[in-house]
């Protein structure tokens, strides 16, 4: 070996050692500081079916796509799957794709080498390397720019990533769980999401229902949150009174479990005595309906159009989709959404 090759080899070895130390440090911090909240399944038939699916797939390395509205517990479900898997002793690294500027996506996922761009003052491992041996959770994957979708697909297919500014592939072993509140099939039809990537991340699909569609879970969830926050804040509050229970059951919970959790936490912090009353819940009043007759929302108009097309076509979904100018999968998603 000549001196230049020796120096290059030593530099690469030092870079790898730094990356390995960084990943090890992250794992140690996670084990020491993370207080994971247990998954609360509830008693609804919808959640029981999801629990059965999780019990079957957690032990595998199958890629999973979790869909559902904001606040339905997608990340909590992903962590439950990770904790039940053979990878539970390693990290589950979460990435909020909606919070990363587009210019930093590639560096965040795959890492970079020193000098790759202006602020790259040192080599840095990306999320793939941080999750090596464990689980990578990509939240809001529908936000991934098209030019990076192909790079993600390549990484998943090959099991290797290349840091920004480098030509050297790095082998990674991760289990991928993705989540979104978007209609990815609709995005495929519109050319905004790669179909082959969708199939790659969607070996198993789990759709989390909104809280309003499983109202039998509202009170058990609220009581679980009450016990947690009463203990956390040292309060003697033990229950919800009957009026508070009725108010929670009737409330629409547009923010789903996250809104319910925050509502109970605020009530515990501000409340006194043994029981939480409706006044302590600080629930927002229902939005008044428009007074003008004949004015409908866009969702109502779309629902009506789909229903009329289904009636005209006698349930022939291929023809319904053709007349509406959408794919069959998008049609099925909308039928499910509107309860048709």
Tab-separated table of C-alpha atoms in Angstrom:
chain	number	residue	atom	x	y	z
A	1	UNK	CA	0.000	0.000	0.000
A	2	UNK	CA	1.215	3.501	-0.686
A	3	UNK	CA	0.886	6.246	1.899
A	4	UNK	CA	-2.167	7.859	0.275
A	5	UNK	CA	-4.148	4.608	0.293
A	6	UNK	CA	-3.128	3.950	3.888
A	7	UNK	CA	-4.265	7.413	4.993
A	8	UNK	CA	-7.594	6.956	3.169
A	9	UNK	CA	-8.148	3.561	4.793
A	10	UNK	CA	-7.372	4.950	8.250
A	11	UNK	CA	-9.686	7.918	7.679
A	12	UNK	CA	-12.538	5.599	6.622
A	13	UNK	CA	-11.935	3.370	9.645
A	14	UNK	CA	-12.070	6.371	11.986
A	15	UNK	CA	-15.280	7.590	10.342
A	16	UNK	CA	-16.896	4.172	10.763
A	17	UNK	CA	-15.833	4.011	14.406
A	18	UNK	CA	-17.348	7.458	15.084
A	19	UNK	CA	-20.624	6.412	13.454
A	20	UNK	CA	-20.743	3.203	15.490
A	21	UNK	CA	-20.085	5.139	18.701
A	22	UNK	CA	-22.878	7.589	17.807
A	23	UNK	CA	-25.372	4.769	17.258
A	24	UNK	CA	-24.281	3.056	20.495
A	25	UNK	CA	-24.725	6.331	22.409
A	26	UNK	CA	-28.242	6.775	20.990
A	27	UNK	CA	-29.173	3.262	22.086
A	28	UNK	CA	-27.875	3.873	25.610
A	29	UNK	CA	-29.778	7.162	25.904
A	30	UNK	CA	-32.945	5.455	24.698
A	31	UNK	CA	-32.674	2.646	27.239
A	32	UNK	CA	-32.000	5.048	30.114
A	33	UNK	CA	-34.428	7.850	29.398
A	34	UNK	CA	-37.327	6.586	27.282
A	35	UNK	CA	-40.482	5.918	29.257
A	36	UNK	CA	-42.689	4.199	26.727
A	37	UNK	CA	-46.428	4.383	27.108
A	38	UNK	CA	-48.155	0.992	26.841
A	39	UNK	CA	-50.498	0.360	23.944
A	40	UNK	CA	-54.119	0.575	25.070
A	41	UNK	CA	-56.242	-1.637	22.876
A	42	UNK	CA	-59.735	-0.923	24.174
A	43	UNK	CA	-62.639	-3.313	23.742
A	44	UNK	CA	-64.004	-2.417	20.298
A	45	UNK	CA	-64.194	-5.140	17.666
A	46	UNK	CA	-62.106	-2.987	15.297
A	47	UNK	CA	-59.201	-2.799	17.743
A	48	UNK	CA	-59.482	-6.481	18.614
A	49	UNK	CA	-59.039	-7.335	14.933
A	50	UNK	CA	-55.990	-5.065	14.740
A	51	UNK	CA	-54.553	-6.717	17.846
A	52	UNK	CA	-54.887	-10.125	16.194
A	53	UNK	CA	-53.020	-8.842	13.131
A	54	UNK	CA	-50.245	-7.375	15.288
A	55	UNK	CA	-49.806	-10.659	17.156
A	56	UNK	CA	-49.295	-12.440	13.833
A	57	UNK	CA	-46.966	-9.972	12.109
A	58	UNK	CA	-44.862	-8.566	14.963
A	59	UNK	CA	-42.470	-11.520	15.003
A	60	UNK	CA	-41.840	-11.223	11.260
A	61	UNK	CA	-39.753	-8.655	9.410
A	62	UNK	CA	-42.616	-7.741	7.066
A	63	UNK	CA	-42.831	-4.047	6.161
A	64	UNK	CA	-45.980	-2.482	7.600
A	65	UNK	CA	-48.018	0.534	6.505
A	66	UNK	CA	-50.232	2.095	9.183
A	67	UNK	CA	-52.911	4.504	7.989
A	68	UNK	CA	-55.372	6.630	9.906
A	69	UNK	CA	-56.325	10.163	10.837
A	70	UNK	CA	-54.038	12.368	12.927
A	71	UNK	CA	-54.081	11.404	16.573
A	72	UNK	CA	-55.262	7.803	16.133
A	73	UNK	CA	-52.080	6.352	17.645
A	74	UNK	CA	-50.057	5.316	14.597
A	75	UNK	CA	-46.659	5.778	16.258
A	76	UNK	CA	-47.830	4.050	19.431
A	77	UNK	CA	-48.964	1.063	17.354
A	78	UNK	CA	-45.625	1.023	15.533
A	79	UNK	CA	-43.811	0.935	18.875
A	80	UNK	CA	-46.040	-1.885	20.085
A	81	UNK	CA	-45.114	-3.907	16.996
A	82	UNK	CA	-41.419	-3.153	17.575
A	83	UNK	CA	-41.622	-4.136	21.248
A	84	UNK	CA	-43.188	-7.489	20.337
A	85	UNK	CA	-40.589	-8.214	17.644
A	86	UNK	CA	-37.230	-9.978	17.782
A	87	UNK	CA	-35.685	-6.505	17.342
A	88	UNK	CA	-37.064	-5.137	20.614
A	89	UNK	CA	-33.625	-4.876	22.246
A	90	UNK	CA	-32.511	-2.441	19.542
A	91	UNK	CA	-33.736	1.066	18.713
A	92	UNK	CA	-36.944	2.049	17.028
A	93	UNK	CA	-35.916	5.272	15.298
A	94	UNK	CA	-38.831	7.583	14.464
A	95	UNK	CA	-38.671	10.102	11.631
A	96	UNK	CA	-41.393	12.724	11.133
A	97	UNK	CA	-41.223	13.233	7.378
A	98	UNK	CA	-43.537	16.227	7.640
A	99	UNK	CA	-41.079	18.124	9.843
A	100	UNK	CA	-37.955	17.797	7.671
A	101	UNK	CA	-37.160	20.489	5.066
A	102	UNK	CA	-37.000	18.942	1.603
A	103	UNK	CA	-33.345	19.928	1.212
A	104	UNK	CA	-32.414	17.864	4.289
A	105	UNK	CA	-34.426	14.708	3.583
A	106	UNK	CA	-31.562	12.751	2.031
A	107	UNK	CA	-29.048	13.711	4.715
A	108	UNK	CA	-31.495	12.875	7.518
A	109	UNK	CA	-32.293	9.434	6.120
A	110	UNK	CA	-28.948	8.346	4.715
A	111	UNK	CA	-26.398	10.552	6.506
A	112	UNK	CA	-23.545	12.522	4.958
A	113	UNK	CA	-19.769	12.731	4.881
A	114	UNK	CA	-17.676	15.720	5.846
A	115	UNK	CA	-17.699	18.363	3.123
A	116	UNK	CA	-20.762	16.979	1.332
A	117	UNK	CA	-22.362	20.429	1.638
A	118	UNK	CA	-21.643	23.761	3.313
A	119	UNK	CA	-22.625	22.820	6.874
A	120	UNK	CA	-21.319	19.227	6.735
A	121	UNK	CA	-18.410	19.776	9.115
A	122	UNK	CA	-18.140	16.107	10.097
A	123	UNK	CA	-19.334	12.686	9.010
A	124	UNK	CA	-22.830	11.950	10.292
A	125	UNK	CA	-24.872	8.760	10.361
A	126	UNK	CA	-28.443	8.992	9.075
A	127	UNK	CA	-31.592	7.432	10.476
A	128	UNK	CA	-31.105	4.200	8.529
A	129	UNK	CA	-27.763	3.585	10.231
A	130	UNK	CA	-29.116	4.671	13.624
A	131	UNK	CA	-31.880	2.055	13.271
A	132	UNK	CA	-29.523	-0.714	12.130
A	133	UNK	CA	-30.614	-3.961	13.765
A	134	UNK	CA	-33.882	-2.383	14.882
A	135	UNK	CA	-36.927	-0.666	13.408
A	136	UNK	CA	-37.174	2.484	11.291
A	137	UNK	CA	-40.520	4.290	11.630
A	138	UNK	CA	-41.255	6.779	8.845
A	139	UNK	CA	-44.226	8.905	9.883
A	140	UNK	CA	-46.095	10.851	7.179
A	141	UNK	CA	-44.303	8.976	4.415
A	142	UNK	CA	-46.642	10.620	1.901
A	143	UNK	CA	-44.497	13.759	2.351
A	144	UNK	CA	-41.441	12.092	0.794
A	145	UNK	CA	-40.451	14.033	-2.363
A	146	UNK	CA	-40.673	12.032	-5.636
A	147	UNK	CA	-36.924	12.181	-6.329
A	148	UNK	CA	-36.202	10.575	-2.949
A	149	UNK	CA	-38.854	7.886	-3.314
A	150	UNK	CA	-36.616	6.050	-5.788
A	151	UNK	CA	-33.651	6.260	-3.380
A	152	UNK	CA	-35.751	4.893	-0.538
A	153	UNK	CA	-36.943	2.064	-2.783
A	154	UNK	CA	-33.352	1.238	-3.759
A	155	UNK	CA	-32.271	1.198	-0.101
A	156	UNK	CA	-35.118	-1.144	0.833
A	157	UNK	CA	-34.450	-3.472	-2.083
A	158	UNK	CA	-30.676	-3.651	-1.644
A	159	UNK	CA	-30.349	-3.317	2.125
A	160	UNK	CA	-27.695	-0.663	1.527
A	161	UNK	CA	-27.550	3.121	1.734
A	162	UNK	CA	-25.058	5.667	0.440
A	163	UNK	CA	-24.337	8.781	2.483
A	164	UNK	CA	-24.606	12.149	0.784
A	165	UNK	CA	-21.215	12.993	-0.696
A	166	UNK	CA	-19.992	9.397	-0.673
A	167	UNK	CA	-19.863	6.582	-3.207
A	168	UNK	CA	-19.432	3.808	-0.642
A	169	UNK	CA	-22.510	1.665	0.099
A	170	UNK	CA	-23.217	0.941	3.773
A	171	UNK	CA	-25.106	-2.248	4.622
A	172	UNK	CA	-28.090	-1.779	6.930
A	173	UNK	CA	-30.535	-4.226	8.506
A	174	UNK	CA	-33.814	-2.549	9.422
A	175	UNK	CA	-37.492	-3.396	9.721
A	176	UNK	CA	-39.578	-0.613	8.133
A	177	UNK	CA	-42.876	0.623	9.524
A	178	UNK	CA	-44.461	3.569	7.701
A	179	UNK	CA	-47.478	5.696	8.534
A	180	UNK	CA	-49.616	8.287	6.795
A	181	UNK	CA	-52.971	10.027	6.954
A	182	UNK	CA	-52.987	10.381	3.161
A	183	UNK	CA	-54.538	8.233	0.443
A	184	UNK	CA	-51.362	6.788	-1.080
A	185	UNK	CA	-53.320	4.892	-3.741
A	186	UNK	CA	-54.856	8.173	-4.825
A	187	UNK	CA	-51.396	9.746	-4.890
A	188	UNK	CA	-50.188	6.864	-7.084
A	189	UNK	CA	-53.057	7.527	-9.494
A	190	UNK	CA	-52.084	11.207	-9.576
A	191	UNK	CA	-48.411	10.386	-10.202
A	192	UNK	CA	-47.244	11.771	-6.841
A	193	UNK	CA	-46.205	8.481	-5.235
A	194	UNK	CA	-44.372	5.533	-6.774
A	195	UNK	CA	-46.516	2.436	-7.122
A	196	UNK	CA	-43.551	0.083	-6.677
A	197	UNK	CA	-42.566	1.866	-3.456
A	198	UNK	CA	-46.128	1.584	-2.154
A	199	UNK	CA	-46.071	-2.177	-2.692
A	200	UNK	CA	-42.657	-2.417	-1.029
A	201	UNK	CA	-43.726	-0.612	2.182
A	202	UNK	CA	-47.205	-2.153	2.241
A	203	UNK	CA	-46.655	-5.874	2.824
A	204	UNK	CA	-49.109	-5.575	5.717
A	205	UNK	CA	-51.625	-2.710	5.888
A	206	UNK	CA	-53.229	-1.700	9.190
A	207	UNK	CA	-55.887	1.027	9.152
A	208	UNK	CA	-56.544	2.623	12.548
A	209	UNK	CA	-60.168	3.781	12.887
A	210	UNK	CA	-60.924	7.246	14.285
A	211	UNK	CA	-62.172	7.412	17.854
A	212	UNK	CA	-65.674	8.424	16.755
A	213	UNK	CA	-66.008	5.039	15.033
A	214	UNK	CA	-65.187	3.109	18.211
A	215	UNK	CA	-67.004	5.045	20.902
A	216	UNK	CA	-66.998	2.080	23.272
A	217	UNK	CA	-63.272	2.764	23.740
A	218	UNK	CA	-63.658	6.419	24.796
A	219	UNK	CA	-64.358	5.880	28.505
A	220	UNK	CA	-61.834	3.052	29.044
A	221	UNK	CA	-59.177	5.186	27.338
A	222	UNK	CA	-60.126	8.241	29.402
A	223	UNK	CA	-59.948	6.218	32.622
A	224	UNK	CA	-56.511	4.869	31.681
A	225	UNK	CA	-55.285	8.423	31.052
A	226	UNK	CA	-56.860	9.552	34.335
A	227	UNK	CA	-54.935	6.931	36.321
A	228	UNK	CA	-51.685	7.820	34.545
A	229	UNK	CA	-51.912	11.583	35.078
A	230	UNK	CA	-53.316	11.409	38.606
A	231	UNK	CA	-50.217	9.407	39.548
A	232	UNK	CA	-47.902	11.686	37.570
A	233	UNK	CA	-49.190	14.915	39.143
A	234	UNK	CA	-49.919	13.507	42.611
A	235	UNK	CA	-53.667	14.185	42.446
A	236	UNK	CA	-56.368	12.319	44.385
A	237	UNK	CA	-58.803	12.405	41.447
A	238	UNK	CA	-60.307	8.939	41.024
A	239	UNK	CA	-63.115	9.129	38.478
A	240	UNK	CA	-65.282	11.098	36.059
A	241	UNK	CA	-68.758	12.007	37.259
A	242	UNK	CA	-71.734	10.833	35.200
A	243	UNK	CA	-72.160	14.163	33.398
A	244	UNK	CA	-68.491	14.163	32.384
A	245	UNK	CA	-68.771	10.583	31.141
A	246	UNK	CA	-71.812	11.464	29.042
A	247	UNK	CA	-70.100	14.569	27.659
A	248	UNK	CA	-67.040	12.582	26.589
A	249	UNK	CA	-69.139	9.899	24.921
A	250	UNK	CA	-71.079	12.509	22.941
A	251	UNK	CA	-68.065	14.621	21.945
A	252	UNK	CA	-66.799	14.162	18.327
A	253	UNK	CA	-63.059	13.982	19.220
A	254	UNK	CA	-61.798	15.335	15.906
A	255	UNK	CA	-58.246	15.036	17.271
A	256	UNK	CA	-58.868	11.405	18.212
A	257	UNK	CA	-56.872	9.754	21.020
A	258	UNK	CA	-54.348	12.592	21.169
A	259	UNK	CA	-57.125	15.129	21.865
A	260	UNK	CA	-58.696	12.858	24.486
A	261	UNK	CA	-55.333	12.357	26.187
A	262	UNK	CA	-54.570	16.080	26.327
A	263	UNK	CA	-58.100	16.841	27.541
A	264	UNK	CA	-57.801	14.410	30.451
A	265	UNK	CA	-54.306	15.642	31.331
A	266	UNK	CA	-55.520	19.269	31.505
A	267	UNK	CA	-58.506	18.227	33.612
A	268	UNK	CA	-56.261	16.420	36.096
A	269	UNK	CA	-53.858	19.372	36.342
A	270	UNK	CA	-56.640	21.920	36.893
A	271	UNK	CA	-59.056	19.703	38.814
A	272	UNK	CA	-59.663	19.335	42.544
A	273	UNK	CA	-61.576	16.817	44.601
A	274	UNK	CA	-62.207	13.182	43.755
A	275	UNK	CA	-64.121	13.460	40.474
A	276	UNK	CA	-63.735	15.284	37.170
A	277	UNK	CA	-66.780	17.285	36.103
A	278	UNK	CA	-67.758	18.467	32.602
A	279	UNK	CA	-66.506	21.968	33.432
A	280	UNK	CA	-63.014	20.615	34.101
A	281	UNK	CA	-62.859	18.947	30.682
A	282	UNK	CA	-62.973	22.294	28.859
A	283	UNK	CA	-64.518	20.659	25.790
A	284	UNK	CA	-64.926	22.933	22.803
A	285	UNK	CA	-68.557	23.660	21.903
A	286	UNK	CA	-69.871	22.010	18.760
A	287	UNK	CA	-69.492	24.153	15.664
A	288	UNK	CA	-72.827	25.665	14.571
A	289	UNK	CA	-74.239	24.438	11.288
A	290	UNK	CA	-74.575	26.951	8.419
A	291	UNK	CA	-77.933	28.673	8.505
A	292	UNK	CA	-78.332	28.918	4.747
A	293	UNK	CA	-80.309	26.046	3.304
A	294	UNK	CA	-78.930	24.088	0.389
A	295	UNK	CA	-75.249	24.718	1.192
A	296	UNK	CA	-73.253	21.490	1.498
A	297	UNK	CA	-69.649	20.712	2.226
A	298	UNK	CA	-67.276	19.339	-0.398
A	299	UNK	CA	-67.304	15.978	1.393
A	300	UNK	CA	-71.099	15.872	1.223
A	301	UNK	CA	-71.017	16.703	-2.474
A	302	UNK	CA	-68.426	14.000	-3.155
A	303	UNK	CA	-70.381	11.432	-1.148
A	304	UNK	CA	-73.533	12.269	-3.089
A	305	UNK	CA	-71.738	11.996	-6.452
A	306	UNK	CA	-70.322	8.582	-5.571
A	307	UNK	CA	-73.692	7.331	-4.323
A	308	UNK	CA	-75.421	8.499	-7.511
A	309	UNK	CA	-72.768	6.860	-9.710
A	310	UNK	CA	-73.095	3.585	-7.790
A	311	UNK	CA	-76.848	3.684	-8.310
A	312	UNK	CA	-76.503	4.411	-12.049
A	313	UNK	CA	-73.971	1.612	-12.553
A	314	UNK	CA	-75.834	-0.964	-10.445
A	315	UNK	CA	-72.785	-1.516	-8.250
A	316	UNK	CA	-70.308	-2.067	-11.114
A	317	UNK	CA	-67.275	-0.539	-9.386
A	318	UNK	CA	-65.102	-0.525	-12.490
A	319	UNK	CA	-67.689	1.572	-14.324
A	320	UNK	CA	-68.260	3.796	-11.276
A	321	UNK	CA	-64.521	4.523	-11.066
A	322	UNK	CA	-64.373	5.200	-14.826
A	323	UNK	CA	-67.263	7.684	-14.702
A	324	UNK	CA	-65.761	9.495	-11.710
A	325	UNK	CA	-62.280	9.543	-13.233
A	326	UNK	CA	-60.558	7.835	-10.293
A	327	UNK	CA	-58.912	4.460	-9.709
A	328	UNK	CA	-60.859	1.555	-8.227
A	329	UNK	CA	-58.644	1.603	-5.135
A	330	UNK	CA	-59.340	5.312	-4.596
A	331	UNK	CA	-63.047	4.586	-5.067
A	332	UNK	CA	-62.951	1.809	-2.449
A	333	UNK	CA	-61.133	4.103	-0.021
A	334	UNK	CA	-63.792	6.794	-0.462
A	335	UNK	CA	-66.639	4.264	-0.124
A	336	UNK	CA	-65.112	3.148	3.165
A	337	UNK	CA	-64.564	6.745	4.281
A	338	UNK	CA	-68.158	7.786	3.608
A	339	UNK	CA	-69.742	4.546	4.807
A	340	UNK	CA	-71.456	3.829	1.477
